[in-house]
PDB file of C-alpha atoms and ligand atoms in Angstrom:
ATOM      1  CA  MET V   1       0.693  -7.443  25.388  1.00  0.00           C
ATOM      2  CA  ILE V   2       3.359  -4.947  26.357  1.00  0.00           C
ATOM      3  CA  ILE V   3       2.970  -1.425  24.963  1.00  0.00           C
ATOM      4  CA  PHE V   4       6.049   0.687  24.284  1.00  0.00           C
ATOM      5  CA  THR V   5       6.045   4.313  23.200  1.00  0.00           C
ATOM      6  CA  ARG V   6       9.809   4.900  23.506  1.00  0.00           C
ATOM      7  CA  VAL V   7      12.411   3.519  21.124  1.00  0.00           C
ATOM      8  CA  GLN V   8      14.989   2.950  23.867  1.00  0.00           C
ATOM      9  CA  GLU V   9      12.612   1.003  26.096  1.00  0.00           C
ATOM     10  CA  LEU V  10      11.466  -1.191  23.202  1.00  0.00           C
ATOM     11  CA  GLN V  11      15.054  -1.860  22.191  1.00  0.00           C
ATOM     12  CA  ASP V  12      16.109  -2.745  25.741  1.00  0.00           C
ATOM     13  CA  HIS V  13      13.277  -5.273  25.841  1.00  0.00           C
ATOM     14  CA  LEU V  14      14.039  -6.685  22.372  1.00  0.00           C
ATOM     15  CA  ASP V  15      17.750  -7.013  23.281  1.00  0.00           C
ATOM     16  CA  ILE V  16      16.713  -9.536  25.923  1.00  0.00           C
ATOM     17  CA  VAL V  17      14.473 -11.368  23.410  1.00  0.00           C
ATOM     18  CA  GLN V  18      17.292 -11.538  20.874  1.00  0.00           C
ATOM     19  CA  ASN V  19      19.841 -12.674  23.451  1.00  0.00           C
ATOM     20  CA  GLN V  20      17.513 -15.594  24.133  1.00  0.00           C
ATOM     21  CA  GLN V  21      17.827 -16.484  20.405  1.00  0.00           C
ATOM     22  CA  LYS V  22      14.097 -15.873  19.921  1.00  0.00           C
ATOM     23  CA  THR V  23      12.822 -14.831  16.498  1.00  0.00           C
ATOM     24  CA  ILE V  24      10.945 -11.567  16.035  1.00  0.00           C
ATOM     25  CA  GLY V  25       8.097 -11.091  13.566  1.00  0.00           C
ATOM     26  CA  PHE V  26       7.077  -7.525  12.782  1.00  0.00           C
ATOM     27  CA  VAL V  27       3.858  -6.008  11.444  1.00  0.00           C
ATOM     28  CA  PRO V  28       4.229  -2.272  10.753  1.00  0.00           C
ATOM     29  CA  THR V  29       0.905  -0.416  10.519  1.00  0.00           C
ATOM     30  CA  MET V  30      -0.556   3.059  10.684  1.00  0.00           C
ATOM     31  CA  GLY V  31      -3.339   1.874  12.995  1.00  0.00           C
ATOM     32  CA  ALA V  32      -7.098   1.962  12.331  1.00  0.00           C
ATOM     33  CA  LEU V  33      -6.691  -1.777  12.348  1.00  0.00           C
ATOM     34  CA  HIS V  34      -9.002  -4.236  10.616  1.00  0.00           C
ATOM     35  CA  GLU V  35      -9.117  -7.998  10.048  1.00  0.00           C
ATOM     36  CA  GLY V  36      -6.425  -7.667   7.363  1.00  0.00           C
ATOM     37  CA  HIS V  37      -3.903  -6.361   9.907  1.00  0.00           C
ATOM     38  CA  LEU V  38      -4.894  -9.011  12.450  1.00  0.00           C
ATOM     39  CA  ALA V  39      -4.337 -11.695   9.798  1.00  0.00           C
ATOM     40  CA  LEU V  40      -0.746 -10.402   9.420  1.00  0.00           C
ATOM     41  CA  VAL V  41      -0.201 -10.632  13.186  1.00  0.00           C
ATOM     42  CA  GLU V  42      -1.611 -14.156  13.181  1.00  0.00           C
ATOM     43  CA  ILE V  43       0.766 -15.241  10.409  1.00  0.00           C
ATOM     44  CA  SER V  44       3.649 -13.617  12.280  1.00  0.00           C
ATOM     45  CA  LYS V  45       2.677 -15.452  15.463  1.00  0.00           C
ATOM     46  CA  LYS V  46       2.804 -18.799  13.645  1.00  0.00           C
ATOM     47  CA  ASP V  47       6.257 -18.071  12.178  1.00  0.00           C
ATOM     48  CA  ASN V  48       8.023 -16.388  15.116  1.00  0.00           C
ATOM     49  CA  ASP V  49       8.576 -16.529  18.878  1.00  0.00           C
ATOM     50  CA  ILE V  50       7.627 -12.890  19.455  1.00  0.00           C
ATOM     51  CA  SER V  51       5.394 -10.654  17.335  1.00  0.00           C
ATOM     52  CA  VAL V  52       5.662  -6.881  17.365  1.00  0.00           C
ATOM     53  CA  CYS V  53       3.075  -4.594  15.771  1.00  0.00           C
ATOM     54  CA  SER V  54       3.789  -0.902  15.328  1.00  0.00           C
ATOM     55  CA  ILE V  55       1.194   1.831  15.016  1.00  0.00           C
ATOM     56  CA  PHE V  56       2.539   5.082  13.668  1.00  0.00           C
ATOM     57  CA  VAL V  57       0.767   7.448  11.301  1.00  0.00           C
ATOM     58  CA  ASN V  58       3.781   8.399   9.245  1.00  0.00           C
ATOM     59  CA  PRO V  59       3.666  12.047   8.115  1.00  0.00           C
ATOM     60  CA  THR V  60       6.392  11.723   5.477  1.00  0.00           C
ATOM     61  CA  GLN V  61       4.379   9.368   3.264  1.00  0.00           C
ATOM     62  CA  PHE V  62       1.390  11.708   2.947  1.00  0.00           C
ATOM     63  CA  ASN V  63       1.539  14.122   0.066  1.00  0.00           C
ATOM     64  CA  ASP V  64      -1.810  15.560   0.976  1.00  0.00           C
ATOM     65  CA  LEU V  65      -1.828  17.121   4.445  1.00  0.00           C
ATOM     66  CA  SER V  66      -5.609  16.936   4.706  1.00  0.00           C
ATOM     67  CA  ASP V  67      -5.344  13.171   4.111  1.00  0.00           C
ATOM     68  CA  LEU V  68      -2.862  12.995   7.031  1.00  0.00           C
ATOM     69  CA  ALA V  69      -5.213  15.011   9.257  1.00  0.00           C
ATOM     70  CA  LYS V  70      -8.190  12.840   8.296  1.00  0.00           C
ATOM     71  CA  TYR V  71      -6.352   9.548   8.828  1.00  0.00           C
ATOM     72  CA  PRO V  72      -8.311   7.673  11.541  1.00  0.00           C
ATOM     73  CA  ARG V  73      -6.545   7.401  14.901  1.00  0.00           C
ATOM     74  CA  THR V  74      -8.066   4.703  17.092  1.00  0.00           C
ATOM     75  CA  LEU V  75      -5.244   3.582  19.376  1.00  0.00           C
ATOM     76  CA  GLU V  76      -7.388   2.206  22.214  1.00  0.00           C
ATOM     77  CA  LYS V  77      -9.558   0.115  19.913  1.00  0.00           C
ATOM     78  CA  ASP V  78      -6.493  -1.024  17.952  1.00  0.00           C
ATOM     79  CA  SER V  79      -4.765  -2.097  21.117  1.00  0.00           C
ATOM     80  CA  ARG V  80      -7.803  -4.176  22.169  1.00  0.00           C
ATOM     81  CA  MET V  81      -7.854  -5.797  18.724  1.00  0.00           C
ATOM     82  CA  LEU V  82      -4.169  -6.685  18.993  1.00  0.00           C
ATOM     83  CA  GLU V  83      -4.782  -8.161  22.463  1.00  0.00           C
ATOM     84  CA  SER V  84      -7.520 -10.330  20.937  1.00  0.00           C
ATOM     85  CA  VAL V  85      -4.977 -12.067  18.676  1.00  0.00           C
ATOM     86  CA  ASP V  86      -2.331 -12.277  21.433  1.00  0.00           C
ATOM     87  CA  CYS V  87       0.105  -9.864  19.851  1.00  0.00           C
ATOM     88  CA  ASP V  88       3.134  -9.740  22.164  1.00  0.00           C
ATOM     89  CA  ILE V  89       4.271  -6.153  21.737  1.00  0.00           C
ATOM     90  CA  LEU V  90       2.697  -2.938  20.493  1.00  0.00           C
ATOM     91  CA  PHE V  91       5.073  -0.124  19.582  1.00  0.00           C
ATOM     92  CA  ALA V  92       3.174   3.173  19.340  1.00  0.00           C
ATOM     93  CA  PRO V  93       5.745   5.980  19.262  1.00  0.00           C
ATOM     94  CA  GLU V  94       5.178   9.732  19.311  1.00  0.00           C
ATOM     95  CA  ILE V  95       6.383  11.565  16.245  1.00  0.00           C
ATOM     96  CA  SER V  96       9.436  12.918  18.136  1.00  0.00           C
ATOM     97  CA  GLU V  97      10.645   9.351  18.727  1.00  0.00           C
ATOM     98  CA  MET V  98      10.676   8.668  14.987  1.00  0.00           C
ATOM     99  CA  TYR V  99      11.772  11.951  13.386  1.00  0.00           C
ATOM    100  CA  THR V 100      14.208  14.728  14.194  1.00  0.00           C
ATOM    101  CA  GLU V 101      13.074  18.341  13.891  1.00  0.00           C
ATOM    102  CA  ALA V 102      15.370  18.673  10.841  1.00  0.00           C
ATOM    103  CA  GLU V 103      13.628  15.757   9.100  1.00  0.00           C
ATOM    104  CA  LEU V 104      10.206  17.234   9.822  1.00  0.00           C
ATOM    105  CA  GLU V 105      11.370  20.606   8.503  1.00  0.00           C
ATOM    106  CA  LEU V 106      12.358  18.962   5.190  1.00  0.00           C
ATOM    107  CA  LYS V 107       8.874  17.478   5.030  1.00  0.00           C
ATOM    108  CA  ARG V 108       7.295  20.891   5.721  1.00  0.00           C
ATOM    109  CA  GLN V 109       9.379  22.337   2.882  1.00  0.00           C
ATOM    110  CA  ASN V 110       8.336  19.441   0.640  1.00  0.00           C
ATOM    111  CA  VAL V 111      11.947  18.319   0.160  1.00  0.00           C
ATOM    112  CA  GLU V 112      12.410  14.582  -0.437  1.00  0.00           C
ATOM    113  CA  ASP V 113      14.688  13.427   2.412  1.00  0.00           C
ATOM    114  CA  LYS V 114      17.223  10.745   1.412  1.00  0.00           C
ATOM    115  CA  GLY V 115      18.953  10.675   4.834  1.00  0.00           C
ATOM    116  CA  TRP V 116      17.354   7.309   5.667  1.00  0.00           C
ATOM    117  CA  THR V 117      19.698   5.471   3.268  1.00  0.00           C
ATOM    118  CA  ASN V 118      22.588   6.063   5.718  1.00  0.00           C
ATOM    119  CA  GLY V 119      24.835   7.216   2.890  1.00  0.00           C
ATOM    120  CA  LYS V 120      24.108   4.196   0.680  1.00  0.00           C
ATOM    121  CA  THR V 121      22.661   4.651  -2.786  1.00  0.00           C
ATOM    122  CA  VAL V 122      19.148   3.313  -2.931  1.00  0.00           C
ATOM    123  CA  ASP V 123      17.529   3.440  -6.333  1.00  0.00           C
ATOM    124  CA  PHE V 124      14.085   1.984  -6.914  1.00  0.00           C
ATOM    125  CA  GLY V 125      14.600   2.192 -10.663  1.00  0.00           C
ATOM    126  CA  GLN V 126      11.243   2.133 -12.402  1.00  0.00           C
ATOM    127  CA  LEU V 127       9.416   0.631  -9.394  1.00  0.00           C
ATOM    128  CA  ASP V 128       8.341   3.985  -7.993  1.00  0.00           C
ATOM    129  CA  ARG V 129       7.801   5.699 -11.344  1.00  0.00           C
ATOM    130  CA  VAL V 130       4.519   3.971 -12.185  1.00  0.00           C
ATOM    131  CA  MET V 131       1.004   3.812 -10.720  1.00  0.00           C
ATOM    132  CA  GLU V 132       1.080   5.131  -7.115  1.00  0.00           C
ATOM    133  CA  GLY V 133       4.467   6.693  -7.798  1.00  0.00           C
ATOM    134  CA  THR V 134       3.030   9.006 -10.454  1.00  0.00           C
ATOM    135  CA  GLN V 135      -0.124   9.786  -8.470  1.00  0.00           C
ATOM    136  CA  ARG V 136       1.577  10.401  -5.111  1.00  0.00           C
ATOM    137  CA  PRO V 137       4.996  12.039  -5.532  1.00  0.00           C
ATOM    138  CA  GLY V 138       7.324  11.380  -2.585  1.00  0.00           C
ATOM    139  CA  HIS V 139       4.985   8.784  -1.074  1.00  0.00           C
ATOM    140  CA  PHE V 140       7.295   5.782  -1.480  1.00  0.00           C
ATOM    141  CA  ASN V 141      10.315   7.721  -0.272  1.00  0.00           C
ATOM    142  CA  GLY V 142       8.350   8.399   2.943  1.00  0.00           C
ATOM    143  CA  VAL V 143       7.319   4.738   3.221  1.00  0.00           C
ATOM    144  CA  ALA V 144      10.907   3.514   2.711  1.00  0.00           C
ATOM    145  CA  GLN V 145      12.152   6.127   5.191  1.00  0.00           C
ATOM    146  CA  VAL V 146       9.819   5.079   7.999  1.00  0.00           C
ATOM    147  CA  VAL V 147      10.031   1.329   7.328  1.00  0.00           C
ATOM    148  CA  SER V 148      13.846   1.439   7.297  1.00  0.00           C
ATOM    149  CA  LYS V 149      13.767   3.351  10.604  1.00  0.00           C
ATOM    150  CA  LEU V 150      11.325   0.808  12.075  1.00  0.00           C
ATOM    151  CA  PHE V 151      13.452  -2.117  10.854  1.00  0.00           C
ATOM    152  CA  ARG V 152      16.537  -0.614  12.498  1.00  0.00           C
ATOM    153  CA  ILE V 153      14.618  -0.157  15.753  1.00  0.00           C
ATOM    154  CA  VAL V 154      12.848  -3.546  15.880  1.00  0.00           C
ATOM    155  CA  ARG V 155      15.518  -5.629  14.027  1.00  0.00           C
ATOM    156  CA  PRO V 156      12.931  -8.272  13.049  1.00  0.00           C
ATOM    157  CA  ASN V 157      13.765 -11.621  11.474  1.00  0.00           C
ATOM    158  CA  ARG V 158      10.616 -11.374   9.348  1.00  0.00           C
ATOM    159  CA  ALA V 159       8.280  -8.516   8.439  1.00  0.00           C
ATOM    160  CA  TYR V 160       4.735  -8.914   7.126  1.00  0.00           C
ATOM    161  CA  PHE V 161       2.934  -6.712   4.611  1.00  0.00           C
ATOM    162  CA  GLY V 162      -0.402  -7.054   2.839  1.00  0.00           C
ATOM    163  CA  GLN V 163      -0.412  -7.604  -0.922  1.00  0.00           C
ATOM    164  CA  LYS V 164      -3.145  -4.995  -1.267  1.00  0.00           C
ATOM    165  CA  ASP V 165      -0.313  -2.461  -1.335  1.00  0.00           C
ATOM    166  CA  PHE V 166       1.426  -4.452  -4.047  1.00  0.00           C
ATOM    167  CA  GLN V 167       3.715  -1.642  -5.146  1.00  0.00           C
ATOM    168  CA  GLN V 168       4.626  -0.780  -1.544  1.00  0.00           C
ATOM    169  CA  LEU V 169       5.612  -4.410  -1.006  1.00  0.00           C
ATOM    170  CA  ALA V 170       7.909  -4.301  -4.064  1.00  0.00           C
ATOM    171  CA  ILE V 171       9.492  -1.033  -2.855  1.00  0.00           C
ATOM    172  CA  ILE V 172      10.083  -2.425   0.651  1.00  0.00           C
ATOM    173  CA  ARG V 173      11.645  -5.619  -0.725  1.00  0.00           C
ATOM    174  CA  SER V 174      13.914  -3.521  -2.906  1.00  0.00           C
ATOM    175  CA  MET V 175      14.809  -1.165  -0.030  1.00  0.00           C
ATOM    176  CA  ALA V 176      15.656  -4.029   2.354  1.00  0.00           C
ATOM    177  CA  LYS V 177      17.779  -5.704  -0.331  1.00  0.00           C
ATOM    178  CA  GLN V 178      19.685  -2.564  -1.272  1.00  0.00           C
ATOM    179  CA  LEU V 179      20.328  -1.620   2.372  1.00  0.00           C
ATOM    180  CA  GLU V 180      21.241  -5.257   3.091  1.00  0.00           C
ATOM    181  CA  LEU V 181      18.876  -5.355   6.044  1.00  0.00           C
ATOM    182  CA  PRO V 182      18.765  -8.870   7.536  1.00  0.00           C
ATOM    183  CA  VAL V 183      14.998  -9.217   7.372  1.00  0.00           C
ATOM    184  CA  GLU V 184      12.782 -11.510   5.345  1.00  0.00           C
ATOM    185  CA  ILE V 185       9.921  -9.597   3.736  1.00  0.00           C
ATOM    186  CA  ILE V 186       6.719 -11.609   3.591  1.00  0.00           C
ATOM    187  CA  GLY V 187       3.773 -10.603   1.400  1.00  0.00           C
ATOM    188  CA  CYS V 188       0.404 -11.838   2.672  1.00  0.00           C
ATOM    189  CA  PRO V 189      -2.905 -12.327   0.810  1.00  0.00           C
ATOM    190  CA  ILE V 190      -5.463  -9.530   0.601  1.00  0.00           C
ATOM    191  CA  VAL V 191      -8.244  -9.896   3.165  1.00  0.00           C
ATOM    192  CA  ARG V 192     -11.667  -8.972   1.782  1.00  0.00           C
ATOM    193  CA  GLU V 193     -15.087  -8.127   3.190  1.00  0.00           C
ATOM    194  CA  LYS V 194     -17.866 -10.644   2.403  1.00  0.00           C
ATOM    195  CA  ASP V 195     -18.889  -8.594  -0.640  1.00  0.00           C
ATOM    196  CA  GLY V 196     -15.315  -8.579  -1.967  1.00  0.00           C
ATOM    197  CA  LEU V 197     -14.188  -5.073  -0.979  1.00  0.00           C
ATOM    198  CA  ALA V 198     -10.521  -5.206   0.042  1.00  0.00           C
ATOM    199  CA  MET V 199     -10.156  -4.305   3.715  1.00  0.00           C
ATOM    200  CA  SER V 200      -8.638  -0.882   4.228  1.00  0.00           C
ATOM    201  CA  SER V 201      -8.474   1.647   7.051  1.00  0.00           C
ATOM    202  CA  ARG V 202      -9.985   4.105   4.593  1.00  0.00           C
ATOM    203  CA  ASN V 203     -13.212   2.131   4.113  1.00  0.00           C
ATOM    204  CA  VAL V 204     -14.747   3.647   7.263  1.00  0.00           C
ATOM    205  CA  ARG V 205     -14.647   7.040   5.535  1.00  0.00           C
ATOM    206  CA  LEU V 206     -17.022   5.896   2.792  1.00  0.00           C
ATOM    207  CA  THR V 207     -20.629   7.107   3.038  1.00  0.00           C
ATOM    208  CA  GLU V 208     -23.351   4.466   2.994  1.00  0.00           C
ATOM    209  CA  THR V 209     -24.016   5.106  -0.709  1.00  0.00           C
ATOM    210  CA  GLU V 210     -20.309   4.945  -1.576  1.00  0.00           C
ATOM    211  CA  ARG V 211     -19.856   1.781   0.463  1.00  0.00           C
ATOM    212  CA  ALA V 212     -22.753   0.193  -1.445  1.00  0.00           C
ATOM    213  CA  VAL V 213     -21.050   0.682  -4.825  1.00  0.00           C
ATOM    214  CA  ALA V 214     -17.468  -0.051  -3.636  1.00  0.00           C
ATOM    215  CA  PRO V 215     -17.618  -3.821  -4.389  1.00  0.00           C
ATOM    216  CA  LEU V 216     -17.602  -2.951  -8.099  1.00  0.00           C
ATOM    217  CA  ILE V 217     -13.812  -2.651  -7.722  1.00  0.00           C
ATOM    218  CA  SER V 218     -13.194  -6.260  -6.698  1.00  0.00           C
ATOM    219  CA  LYS V 219     -16.004  -7.520  -8.908  1.00  0.00           C
ATOM    220  CA  THR V 220     -14.218  -5.985 -11.895  1.00  0.00           C
ATOM    221  CA  LEU V 221     -10.908  -7.533 -10.829  1.00  0.00           C
ATOM    222  CA  PHE V 222     -12.434 -10.995 -10.371  1.00  0.00           C
ATOM    223  CA  LYS V 223     -14.103 -10.743 -13.784  1.00  0.00           C
ATOM    224  CA  VAL V 224     -10.821  -9.646 -15.394  1.00  0.00           C
ATOM    225  CA  LYS V 225      -9.108 -12.713 -13.907  1.00  0.00           C
ATOM    226  CA  GLU V 226     -11.854 -14.906 -15.326  1.00  0.00           C
ATOM    227  CA  MET V 227     -11.602 -13.253 -18.758  1.00  0.00           C
ATOM    228  CA  LYS V 228      -7.824 -13.664 -18.975  1.00  0.00           C
ATOM    229  CA  ALA V 229      -8.094 -17.134 -20.555  1.00  0.00           C
ATOM    230  CA  ASP V 230      -9.620 -15.837 -23.773  1.00  0.00           C
ATOM    231  CA  HIS V 231      -9.006 -12.089 -23.899  1.00  0.00           C
ATOM    232  CA  SER V 232      -5.985  -9.961 -24.694  1.00  0.00           C
ATOM    233  CA  ILE V 233      -4.549  -7.467 -22.223  1.00  0.00           C
ATOM    234  CA  ALA V 234      -5.957  -4.592 -24.298  1.00  0.00           C
ATOM    235  CA  GLU V 235      -9.417  -6.178 -24.091  1.00  0.00           C
ATOM    236  CA  LEU V 236      -9.159  -6.642 -20.320  1.00  0.00           C
ATOM    237  CA  LYS V 237      -8.136  -3.013 -19.928  1.00  0.00           C
ATOM    238  CA  ALA V 238     -10.984  -1.786 -22.096  1.00  0.00           C
ATOM    239  CA  PHE V 239     -13.470  -3.916 -20.153  1.00  0.00           C
ATOM    240  CA  ALA V 240     -12.270  -2.804 -16.701  1.00  0.00           C
ATOM    241  CA  GLU V 241     -12.085   0.866 -17.626  1.00  0.00           C
ATOM    242  CA  THR V 242     -15.618   0.822 -19.052  1.00  0.00           C
ATOM    243  CA  GLU V 243     -16.962  -0.968 -15.956  1.00  0.00           C
ATOM    244  CA  LEU V 244     -15.357   1.392 -13.474  1.00  0.00           C
ATOM    245  CA  ARG V 245     -16.181   4.528 -15.445  1.00  0.00           C
ATOM    246  CA  SER V 246     -19.830   3.453 -15.605  1.00  0.00           C
ATOM    247  CA  GLU V 247     -20.197   4.188 -11.886  1.00  0.00           C
ATOM    248  CA  PRO V 248     -20.710   7.969 -11.519  1.00  0.00           C
ATOM    249  CA  LEU V 249     -19.445   8.023  -7.916  1.00  0.00           C
ATOM    250  CA  MET V 250     -16.073   6.595  -8.989  1.00  0.00           C
ATOM    251  CA  GLN V 251     -13.253   8.537 -10.560  1.00  0.00           C
ATOM    252  CA  LEU V 252     -10.788   6.059 -12.013  1.00  0.00           C
ATOM    253  CA  GLU V 253      -7.121   7.081 -11.623  1.00  0.00           C
ATOM    254  CA  TYR V 254      -5.631   4.030 -13.278  1.00  0.00           C
ATOM    255  CA  PHE V 255      -6.253   0.453 -14.237  1.00  0.00           C
ATOM    256  CA  GLU V 256      -2.947  -1.189 -15.187  1.00  0.00           C
ATOM    257  CA  ILE V 257      -1.856  -4.702 -15.984  1.00  0.00           C
ATOM    258  CA  VAL V 258       1.784  -4.962 -14.978  1.00  0.00           C
ATOM    259  CA  ASP V 259       4.653  -7.394 -14.621  1.00  0.00           C
ATOM    260  CA  ALA V 260       4.371  -8.607 -11.001  1.00  0.00           C
ATOM    261  CA  GLU V 261       8.112  -8.191 -10.501  1.00  0.00           C
ATOM    262  CA  THR V 262       9.076  -4.998 -12.333  1.00  0.00           C
ATOM    263  CA  LEU V 263       5.619  -3.361 -12.113  1.00  0.00           C
ATOM    264  CA  GLN V 264       6.003  -2.173 -15.689  1.00  0.00           C
ATOM    265  CA  PRO V 265       2.856  -2.295 -17.853  1.00  0.00           C
ATOM    266  CA  VAL V 266       2.752  -5.279 -20.203  1.00  0.00           C
ATOM    267  CA  ASN V 267       1.022  -5.550 -23.575  1.00  0.00           C
ATOM    268  CA  ASP V 268       1.208  -9.313 -23.854  1.00  0.00           C
ATOM    269  CA  TYR V 269       1.014 -12.103 -21.241  1.00  0.00           C
ATOM    270  CA  LYS V 270       4.214 -13.625 -22.574  1.00  0.00           C
ATOM    271  CA  ASP V 271       6.131 -10.439 -21.646  1.00  0.00           C
ATOM    272  CA  ALA V 272       6.083 -11.400 -17.953  1.00  0.00           C
ATOM    273  CA  LYS V 273       6.202 -14.506 -15.770  1.00  0.00           C
ATOM    274  CA  ASN V 274       3.283 -13.229 -13.663  1.00  0.00           C
ATOM    275  CA  VAL V 275       1.004 -10.296 -14.257  1.00  0.00           C
ATOM    276  CA  VAL V 276      -1.081  -8.327 -11.816  1.00  0.00           C
ATOM    277  CA  ALA V 277      -4.049  -6.056 -12.482  1.00  0.00           C
ATOM    278  CA  CYS V 278      -3.987  -2.914 -10.331  1.00  0.00           C
ATOM    279  CA  ILE V 279      -6.676  -0.301  -9.752  1.00  0.00           C
ATOM    280  CA  ALA V 280      -6.658   3.092  -8.054  1.00  0.00           C
ATOM    281  CA  LEU V 281      -9.720   5.287  -7.925  1.00  0.00           C
ATOM    282  CA  LYS V 282     -11.493   7.873  -5.888  1.00  0.00           C
ATOM    283  CA  LEU V 283     -14.861   7.039  -4.459  1.00  0.00           C
ATOM    284  CA  GLY V 284     -16.207  10.356  -3.212  1.00  0.00           C
ATOM    285  CA  ASN V 285     -13.306  11.759  -1.187  1.00  0.00           C
ATOM    286  CA  VAL V 286     -11.753   8.397  -0.431  1.00  0.00           C
ATOM    287  CA  ARG V 287      -8.911   7.011  -2.508  1.00  0.00           C
ATOM    288  CA  LEU V 288      -8.985   3.233  -2.804  1.00  0.00           C
ATOM    289  CA  ILE V 289      -6.592   0.736  -4.374  1.00  0.00           C
ATOM    290  CA  ASP V 290      -6.927  -2.957  -5.091  1.00  0.00           C
ATOM    291  CA  ASN V 291      -5.254  -5.596  -7.251  1.00  0.00           C
ATOM    292  CA  ILE V 292      -5.367  -9.202  -8.315  1.00  0.00           C
ATOM    293  CA  ILE V 293      -2.686 -11.565  -9.595  1.00  0.00           C
ATOM    294  CA  LEU V 294      -3.968 -12.858 -12.926  1.00  0.00           C
TER     295      LEU V 294
HETATM  296  O1  PAF C   1       0.980   0.119   4.786  1.00  0.00           O
HETATM  297  C1  PAF C   1       1.046   0.894   5.765  1.00  0.00           C
HETATM  298  O2  PAF C   1       0.227   0.905   6.683  1.00  0.00           O
HETATM  299  C2  PAF C   1       2.180   1.904   5.803  1.00  0.00           C
HETATM  300  O3  PAF C   1       2.505   2.351   4.534  1.00  0.00           O
HETATM  301  C3  PAF C   1       3.430   1.379   6.533  1.00  0.00           C
HETATM  302  C4  PAF C   1       4.042   0.207   5.802  1.00  0.00           C
HETATM  303  C5  PAF C   1       3.068   0.961   7.944  1.00  0.00           C
HETATM  304  C6  PAF C   1       4.479   2.480   6.617  1.00  0.00           C
HETATM  305  O4  PAF C   1       4.004   3.598   7.293  1.00  0.00           O
END
């Protein structure tokens, strides 16, 4: 695996790859890798000639600076894990390679920076006004900003994202479409621990007691999927909310059943082609999300 920290050096290398008509698969991450990330690299390796993984803890998508400071940084371990699945290239830039001082100043002043659209109008419509969008103002703008920068640097044929961040996936698809970026966005299944907990870089921050109760999240989602056949959406919501609120260590932020495409809440199954149940909650100090397509 070749490790690049500089944009120019990565691009010089990828120019050669592209001139050889080889396809590039891309897995953007913020590091603290787990099996879920490795599964994305493995899918990319099957689909493409060269797979690039990036590790960059993106400051503009954090609305809580203490969350940014606490975000685990484990570059050496991550790099060994990527080697173990034969990832071809790791791109691990310093912050100065990704952002100008002016962009960082806007972030410090809490101003939403729209410079990443390169003068085009990008409007996520209602996609970023629900669920995570209401809980984490500015978060998706920061995600779209960094992912669009990464796409312009790596110029991948395909990019791979986990469906655990269902709303992020919808935003990135919309961003790539509106900016007409020539990349295929591929959503990949959620990878779970044996007890059902969705893999997340945040799981390591759970205490032993919190970790022990965390599977209630996926258990509730699996049960909701089972109940769909003979229960209304209102009944599923009431069930899930009661379950999750029954655990004193959990503070439920939302449980929503939404149209899988528009992400708007639905009241009836016939209002959408596919529906997805989404959860966000705090377990101690750790914010967790999970979802299931019903
Ligand atoms: O899902 C993530 O890890 C991040 O949001 C992403 C897509 C790498 C952008 O920083």
